[in-house]
PDB file of C-alpha atoms in Angstrom:
ATOM      1  CA  MET A  16      39.406 -60.014  37.634  1.00  0.00           C
ATOM      2  CA  ASN A  17      39.860 -58.187  34.344  1.00  0.00           C
ATOM      3  CA  GLN A  18      43.358 -59.017  33.136  1.00  0.00           C
ATOM      4  CA  HIS A  19      43.849 -55.716  31.319  1.00  0.00           C
ATOM      5  CA  TYR A  20      42.863 -53.076  33.843  1.00  0.00           C
ATOM      6  CA  PHE A  21      46.455 -51.830  34.028  1.00  0.00           C
ATOM      7  CA  SER A  22      46.820 -51.572  30.239  1.00  0.00           C
ATOM      8  CA  GLU A  23      47.059 -48.075  28.778  1.00  0.00           C
ATOM      9  CA  THR A  24      44.555 -48.938  26.039  1.00  0.00           C
ATOM     10  CA  PRO A  25      42.341 -51.910  26.972  1.00  0.00           C
ATOM     11  CA  ALA A  26      41.047 -54.193  24.241  1.00  0.00           C
ATOM     12  CA  GLY A  27      37.341 -54.591  23.507  1.00  0.00           C
ATOM     13  CA  ASP A  28      34.483 -52.202  23.001  1.00  0.00           C
ATOM     14  CA  PHE A  29      34.055 -49.325  25.411  1.00  0.00           C
ATOM     15  CA  THR A  30      30.453 -49.720  26.557  1.00  0.00           C
ATOM     16  CA  PRO A  31      29.754 -47.820  29.795  1.00  0.00           C
ATOM     17  CA  ARG A  32      26.999 -49.135  32.043  1.00  0.00           C
ATOM     18  CA  GLU A  33      25.489 -47.904  35.290  1.00  0.00           C
ATOM     19  CA  ILE A  34      25.904 -49.518  38.680  1.00  0.00           C
ATOM     20  CA  GLU A  35      24.882 -48.344  42.147  1.00  0.00           C
ATOM     21  CA  VAL A  36      27.501 -48.087  44.884  1.00  0.00           C
ATOM     22  CA  GLU A  37      27.785 -46.419  48.268  1.00  0.00           C
ATOM     23  CA  LEU A  38      30.198 -43.489  48.335  1.00  0.00           C
ATOM     24  CA  ALA A  39      30.527 -40.929  51.118  1.00  0.00           C
ATOM     25  CA  GLY A  40      27.637 -42.458  53.015  1.00  0.00           C
ATOM     26  CA  ALA A  41      25.030 -42.484  50.252  1.00  0.00           C
ATOM     27  CA  ALA A  42      23.986 -44.564  47.250  1.00  0.00           C
ATOM     28  CA  ARG A  43      25.377 -43.180  43.991  1.00  0.00           C
ATOM     29  CA  ARG A  44      24.814 -44.138  40.361  1.00  0.00           C
ATOM     30  CA  VAL A  45      28.115 -44.331  38.485  1.00  0.00           C
ATOM     31  CA  LEU A  46      29.442 -45.604  35.174  1.00  0.00           C
ATOM     32  CA  THR A  47      31.811 -48.534  34.730  1.00  0.00           C
ATOM     33  CA  ALA A  48      32.934 -50.618  31.758  1.00  0.00           C
ATOM     34  CA  GLY A  49      35.037 -53.616  30.837  1.00  0.00           C
ATOM     35  CA  GLY A  50      38.784 -53.134  30.733  1.00  0.00           C
ATOM     36  CA  VAL A  51      38.980 -51.387  34.129  1.00  0.00           C
ATOM     37  CA  PHE A  52      39.467 -52.682  37.652  1.00  0.00           C
ATOM     38  CA  SER A  53      36.360 -54.172  39.328  1.00  0.00           C
ATOM     39  CA  PRO A  54      33.780 -53.001  36.786  1.00  0.00           C
ATOM     40  CA  GLU A  55      30.849 -54.883  38.362  1.00  0.00           C
ATOM     41  CA  HIS A  56      30.923 -53.536  41.900  1.00  0.00           C
ATOM     42  CA  LEU A  57      32.916 -51.709  44.558  1.00  0.00           C
ATOM     43  CA  ASP A  58      35.667 -54.192  45.387  1.00  0.00           C
ATOM     44  CA  GLN A  59      36.255 -55.260  48.983  1.00  0.00           C
ATOM     45  CA  GLY A  60      39.697 -53.662  49.239  1.00  0.00           C
ATOM     46  CA  THR A  61      38.456 -50.246  48.188  1.00  0.00           C
ATOM     47  CA  ALA A  62      35.409 -50.616  50.445  1.00  0.00           C
ATOM     48  CA  THR A  63      37.740 -51.406  53.360  1.00  0.00           C
ATOM     49  CA  LEU A  64      39.834 -48.315  52.676  1.00  0.00           C
ATOM     50  CA  LEU A  65      36.825 -46.025  52.332  1.00  0.00           C
ATOM     51  CA  SER A  66      35.252 -47.291  55.552  1.00  0.00           C
ATOM     52  CA  ALA A  67      38.495 -46.817  57.495  1.00  0.00           C
ATOM     53  CA  LEU A  68      39.534 -43.394  56.183  1.00  0.00           C
ATOM     54  CA  PRO A  69      37.232 -41.087  58.173  1.00  0.00           C
ATOM     55  CA  GLY A  70      38.601 -42.309  61.502  1.00  0.00           C
ATOM     56  CA  LEU A  71      42.185 -42.443  60.281  1.00  0.00           C
ATOM     57  CA  THR A  72      42.301 -38.974  58.782  1.00  0.00           C
ATOM     58  CA  GLU A  73      40.788 -37.420  61.900  1.00  0.00           C
ATOM     59  CA  LEU A  74      43.906 -38.559  63.763  1.00  0.00           C
ATOM     60  CA  ASP A  75      46.389 -37.218  61.226  1.00  0.00           C
ATOM     61  CA  VAL A  76      45.961 -33.472  60.771  1.00  0.00           C
ATOM     62  CA  VAL A  77      48.404 -32.080  58.233  1.00  0.00           C
ATOM     63  CA  ALA A  78      49.598 -29.441  60.666  1.00  0.00           C
ATOM     64  CA  ASP A  79      53.244 -29.533  59.645  1.00  0.00           C
ATOM     65  CA  ALA A  80      52.349 -28.733  56.040  1.00  0.00           C
ATOM     66  CA  THR A  81      51.413 -25.114  56.702  1.00  0.00           C
ATOM     67  CA  ASP A  82      54.903 -23.799  55.879  1.00  0.00           C
ATOM     68  CA  VAL A  83      54.848 -25.593  52.520  1.00  0.00           C
ATOM     69  CA  LEU A  84      51.220 -25.638  51.389  1.00  0.00           C
ATOM     70  CA  PRO A  85      47.864 -24.792  52.976  1.00  0.00           C
ATOM     71  CA  ASP A  86      46.097 -27.491  54.962  1.00  0.00           C
ATOM     72  CA  ALA A  87      43.812 -27.802  51.927  1.00  0.00           C
ATOM     73  CA  ALA A  88      46.609 -29.193  49.732  1.00  0.00           C
ATOM     74  CA  PRO A  89      45.291 -31.705  47.167  1.00  0.00           C
ATOM     75  CA  ILE A  90      44.417 -35.346  47.692  1.00  0.00           C
ATOM     76  CA  LEU A  91      45.807 -37.879  45.193  1.00  0.00           C
ATOM     77  CA  ASP A  92      44.253 -41.185  44.113  1.00  0.00           C
ATOM     78  CA  VAL A  93      46.894 -43.371  42.448  1.00  0.00           C
ATOM     79  CA  GLY A  94      45.360 -45.938  40.081  1.00  0.00           C
ATOM     80  CA  CYS A  95      41.876 -44.468  40.173  1.00  0.00           C
ATOM     81  CA  GLY A  96      40.021 -47.079  38.059  1.00  0.00           C
ATOM     82  CA  TRP A  97      36.479 -45.828  37.504  1.00  0.00           C
ATOM     83  CA  GLY A  98      37.005 -43.422  40.373  1.00  0.00           C
ATOM     84  CA  PRO A  99      35.553 -44.586  43.709  1.00  0.00           C
ATOM     85  CA  ILE A 100      38.368 -43.357  45.961  1.00  0.00           C
ATOM     86  CA  ALA A 101      38.720 -39.992  44.229  1.00  0.00           C
ATOM     87  CA  LEU A 102      34.959 -39.497  44.002  1.00  0.00           C
ATOM     88  CA  ALA A 103      34.454 -40.284  47.690  1.00  0.00           C
ATOM     89  CA  ALA A 104      37.250 -37.866  48.638  1.00  0.00           C
ATOM     90  CA  ALA A 105      35.747 -35.127  46.484  1.00  0.00           C
ATOM     91  CA  LEU A 106      32.271 -35.693  47.947  1.00  0.00           C
ATOM     92  CA  GLU A 107      33.599 -35.552  51.497  1.00  0.00           C
ATOM     93  CA  HIS A 108      35.943 -32.588  50.913  1.00  0.00           C
ATOM     94  CA  THR A 109      34.215 -30.226  48.511  1.00  0.00           C
ATOM     95  CA  ASP A 110      36.775 -27.511  49.276  1.00  0.00           C
ATOM     96  CA  ARG A 111      39.732 -29.732  48.381  1.00  0.00           C
ATOM     97  CA  GLU A 112      41.169 -30.464  44.951  1.00  0.00           C
ATOM     98  CA  VAL A 113      41.333 -34.196  44.265  1.00  0.00           C
ATOM     99  CA  TRP A 114      43.629 -35.613  41.581  1.00  0.00           C
ATOM    100  CA  ALA A 115      42.777 -39.001  40.070  1.00  0.00           C
ATOM    101  CA  ILE A 116      45.501 -40.629  37.994  1.00  0.00           C
ATOM    102  CA  ASP A 117      45.650 -43.863  36.021  1.00  0.00           C
ATOM    103  CA  VAL A 118      47.623 -45.178  33.047  1.00  0.00           C
ATOM    104  CA  ASN A 119      44.402 -46.694  31.682  1.00  0.00           C
ATOM    105  CA  GLU A 120      42.702 -44.186  29.369  1.00  0.00           C
ATOM    106  CA  ARG A 121      39.338 -45.909  29.834  1.00  0.00           C
ATOM    107  CA  SER A 122      39.601 -45.505  33.607  1.00  0.00           C
ATOM    108  CA  ARG A 123      40.335 -41.817  33.205  1.00  0.00           C
ATOM    109  CA  GLU A 124      37.342 -41.310  30.911  1.00  0.00           C
ATOM    110  CA  LEU A 125      35.007 -43.086  33.323  1.00  0.00           C
ATOM    111  CA  THR A 126      36.294 -41.071  36.280  1.00  0.00           C
ATOM    112  CA  ARG A 127      35.741 -37.844  34.345  1.00  0.00           C
ATOM    113  CA  ARG A 128      32.182 -38.868  33.468  1.00  0.00           C
ATOM    114  CA  ASN A 129      31.441 -39.965  37.027  1.00  0.00           C
ATOM    115  CA  ALA A 130      32.717 -36.683  38.449  1.00  0.00           C
ATOM    116  CA  GLU A 131      30.362 -34.874  36.045  1.00  0.00           C
ATOM    117  CA  LEU A 132      27.434 -37.133  36.963  1.00  0.00           C
ATOM    118  CA  LEU A 133      27.973 -36.378  40.655  1.00  0.00           C
ATOM    119  CA  GLY A 134      28.472 -32.662  40.066  1.00  0.00           C
ATOM    120  CA  LEU A 135      32.054 -32.677  41.341  1.00  0.00           C
ATOM    121  CA  ALA A 136      34.019 -29.731  39.983  1.00  0.00           C
ATOM    122  CA  ASN A 137      36.965 -30.407  42.311  1.00  0.00           C
ATOM    123  CA  VAL A 138      38.177 -33.619  40.608  1.00  0.00           C
ATOM    124  CA  ARG A 139      41.191 -33.415  38.283  1.00  0.00           C
ATOM    125  CA  VAL A 140      41.705 -36.518  36.135  1.00  0.00           C
ATOM    126  CA  ALA A 141      45.079 -37.070  34.481  1.00  0.00           C
ATOM    127  CA  ALA A 142      47.607 -39.549  33.199  1.00  0.00           C
ATOM    128  CA  PRO A 143      50.507 -39.798  35.668  1.00  0.00           C
ATOM    129  CA  GLU A 144      52.859 -37.828  33.417  1.00  0.00           C
ATOM    130  CA  GLU A 145      50.326 -34.973  33.178  1.00  0.00           C
ATOM    131  CA  VAL A 146      50.494 -34.091  36.880  1.00  0.00           C
ATOM    132  CA  PRO A 147      52.509 -30.869  37.344  1.00  0.00           C
ATOM    133  CA  ALA A 148      55.987 -31.718  38.594  1.00  0.00           C
ATOM    134  CA  ASP A 149      55.847 -29.132  41.378  1.00  0.00           C
ATOM    135  CA  LEU A 150      52.487 -30.247  42.762  1.00  0.00           C
ATOM    136  CA  ALA A 151      52.611 -31.799  46.242  1.00  0.00           C
ATOM    137  CA  PHE A 152      49.825 -33.583  48.098  1.00  0.00           C
ATOM    138  CA  ALA A 153      48.421 -33.612  51.610  1.00  0.00           C
ATOM    139  CA  GLU A 154      47.172 -37.188  51.216  1.00  0.00           C
ATOM    140  CA  ILE A 155      47.546 -40.153  48.908  1.00  0.00           C
ATOM    141  CA  ARG A 156      44.652 -42.619  48.965  1.00  0.00           C
ATOM    142  CA  SER A 157      45.061 -45.732  46.852  1.00  0.00           C
ATOM    143  CA  ASN A 158      44.152 -49.314  46.185  1.00  0.00           C
ATOM    144  CA  PRO A 159      47.451 -49.801  44.329  1.00  0.00           C
ATOM    145  CA  PRO A 160      47.714 -52.120  41.305  1.00  0.00           C
ATOM    146  CA  ILE A 161      49.426 -55.033  43.032  1.00  0.00           C
ATOM    147  CA  ARG A 162      49.092 -57.289  39.991  1.00  0.00           C
ATOM    148  CA  VAL A 163      51.395 -55.139  37.867  1.00  0.00           C
ATOM    149  CA  GLY A 164      54.260 -56.888  39.689  1.00  0.00           C
ATOM    150  CA  LYS A 165      56.569 -55.945  42.530  1.00  0.00           C
ATOM    151  CA  GLU A 166      59.094 -53.980  40.452  1.00  0.00           C
ATOM    152  CA  ALA A 167      56.439 -51.848  38.760  1.00  0.00           C
ATOM    153  CA  LEU A 168      54.553 -51.314  42.021  1.00  0.00           C
ATOM    154  CA  HIS A 169      57.712 -50.186  43.793  1.00  0.00           C
ATOM    155  CA  GLY A 170      58.362 -47.775  40.942  1.00  0.00           C
ATOM    156  CA  ILE A 171      54.885 -46.267  41.307  1.00  0.00           C
ATOM    157  CA  LEU A 172      55.289 -45.745  45.048  1.00  0.00           C
ATOM    158  CA  THR A 173      58.816 -44.371  44.620  1.00  0.00           C
ATOM    159  CA  ALA A 174      57.408 -41.787  42.225  1.00  0.00           C
ATOM    160  CA  TRP A 175      54.513 -40.610  44.382  1.00  0.00           C
ATOM    161  CA  LEU A 176      55.223 -41.052  48.108  1.00  0.00           C
ATOM    162  CA  PRO A 177      57.946 -38.346  48.069  1.00  0.00           C
ATOM    163  CA  ARG A 178      55.323 -35.929  46.695  1.00  0.00           C
ATOM    164  CA  LEU A 179      53.598 -35.784  50.080  1.00  0.00           C
ATOM    165  CA  VAL A 180      53.975 -32.516  51.973  1.00  0.00           C
ATOM    166  CA  PRO A 181      55.604 -32.680  55.430  1.00  0.00           C
ATOM    167  CA  GLY A 182      52.988 -34.170  57.723  1.00  0.00           C
ATOM    168  CA  GLY A 183      51.113 -35.646  54.763  1.00  0.00           C
ATOM    169  CA  ALA A 184      49.937 -39.242  54.820  1.00  0.00           C
ATOM    170  CA  ALA A 185      49.461 -42.080  52.348  1.00  0.00           C
ATOM    171  CA  TYR A 186      46.787 -44.733  52.897  1.00  0.00           C
ATOM    172  CA  LEU A 187      47.236 -47.884  50.804  1.00  0.00           C
ATOM    173  CA  VAL A 188      44.925 -50.891  50.976  1.00  0.00           C
ATOM    174  CA  VAL A 189      46.488 -54.260  50.156  1.00  0.00           C
ATOM    175  CA  ALA A 190      45.240 -57.807  50.615  1.00  0.00           C
ATOM    176  CA  LYS A 191      47.251 -59.806  53.135  1.00  0.00           C
ATOM    177  CA  HIS A 192      47.573 -62.740  50.716  1.00  0.00           C
ATOM    178  CA  LEU A 193      48.938 -60.389  48.046  1.00  0.00           C
ATOM    179  CA  GLY A 194      51.793 -59.169  50.210  1.00  0.00           C
ATOM    180  CA  ALA A 195      50.504 -56.455  52.535  1.00  0.00           C
ATOM    181  CA  ASP A 196      53.043 -57.270  55.234  1.00  0.00           C
ATOM    182  CA  SER A 197      56.025 -57.353  52.874  1.00  0.00           C
ATOM    183  CA  LEU A 198      54.954 -54.108  51.187  1.00  0.00           C
ATOM    184  CA  GLN A 199      54.645 -52.386  54.552  1.00  0.00           C
ATOM    185  CA  ARG A 200      58.187 -53.522  55.436  1.00  0.00           C
ATOM    186  CA  TRP A 201      59.533 -52.373  52.064  1.00  0.00           C
ATOM    187  CA  ILE A 202      58.051 -48.901  52.464  1.00  0.00           C
ATOM    188  CA  ALA A 203      59.473 -48.571  55.982  1.00  0.00           C
ATOM    189  CA  GLU A 204      62.917 -49.676  54.794  1.00  0.00           C
ATOM    190  CA  SER A 205      62.979 -47.715  51.541  1.00  0.00           C
ATOM    191  CA  PHE A 206      61.765 -44.223  52.472  1.00  0.00           C
ATOM    192  CA  ASP A 207      63.641 -42.074  54.962  1.00  0.00           C
ATOM    193  CA  GLY A 208      61.553 -39.691  57.017  1.00  0.00           C
ATOM    194  CA  PHE A 209      58.340 -41.741  56.978  1.00  0.00           C
ATOM    195  CA  GLU A 210      56.492 -43.339  59.880  1.00  0.00           C
ATOM    196  CA  VAL A 211      54.853 -46.512  58.583  1.00  0.00           C
ATOM    197  CA  ASP A 212      52.254 -48.681  60.286  1.00  0.00           C
ATOM    198  CA  ARG A 213      49.162 -50.802  59.697  1.00  0.00           C
ATOM    199  CA  ALA A 214      46.325 -48.418  60.396  1.00  0.00           C
ATOM    200  CA  ALA A 215      43.384 -50.764  59.864  1.00  0.00           C
ATOM    201  CA  ARG A 216      42.556 -54.358  58.965  1.00  0.00           C
ATOM    202  CA  LYS A 217      39.327 -55.960  57.771  1.00  0.00           C
ATOM    203  CA  LYS A 218      38.367 -59.145  55.911  1.00  0.00           C
ATOM    204  CA  GLY A 219      41.911 -59.949  54.870  1.00  0.00           C
ATOM    205  CA  PHE A 220      42.793 -56.407  53.765  1.00  0.00           C
ATOM    206  CA  HIS A 221      45.330 -54.165  55.473  1.00  0.00           C
ATOM    207  CA  VAL A 222      45.429 -50.365  55.278  1.00  0.00           C
ATOM    208  CA  ILE A 223      49.073 -49.313  55.287  1.00  0.00           C
ATOM    209  CA  ARG A 224      49.666 -45.772  56.529  1.00  0.00           C
ATOM    210  CA  ALA A 225      52.857 -43.846  55.728  1.00  0.00           C
ATOM    211  CA  ILE A 226      53.171 -40.387  57.309  1.00  0.00           C
ATOM    212  CA  ARG A 227      55.924 -38.081  56.116  1.00  0.00           C
ATOM    213  CA  ASP A 228      57.879 -36.316  58.854  1.00  0.00           C
TER     214      ASP A 228
END
């Protein structure tokens, strides 16, 4: 595990390299580099989330969002790393805008380059503070940065979960041994107007789902 993936400016040379991963049902060549999360491969948590999402999102149509935003409201990837969650969303939903945010400038650069490599014009890469304050999201898809610590993680979720449109859903993958159960309880206790459950589980990873009323 790279110890600096949540740094704004990672130390060390920025030397992108290609790897092959499966995204949206096909092999893709993408760029990664040191100083970002899981630079060598698609990590198991993200793989678990991506494999579970098609079935989960089919069950949760954002019907209640029509009075606020169209059903095609954006998707948000919080803590995008080199971009697998955002890239997969953009490949699967070419008519949807996908925002990929990360405090790590190297992660943002890699996600931009990967979106260009895959021909994805619907990906918007930004630092968290660059996201327009009035922009709301139909979905949040994230492998959140658990290792930043509980206080910082809670702050991240407090900032972004309320930006879901009514009927919108967040899908967060967390390892059981890193506190998936306690995080699910905290979300349920801390956010009024959300239905929270464990939507999927595989190889020690839980997908927490939080649907806004």
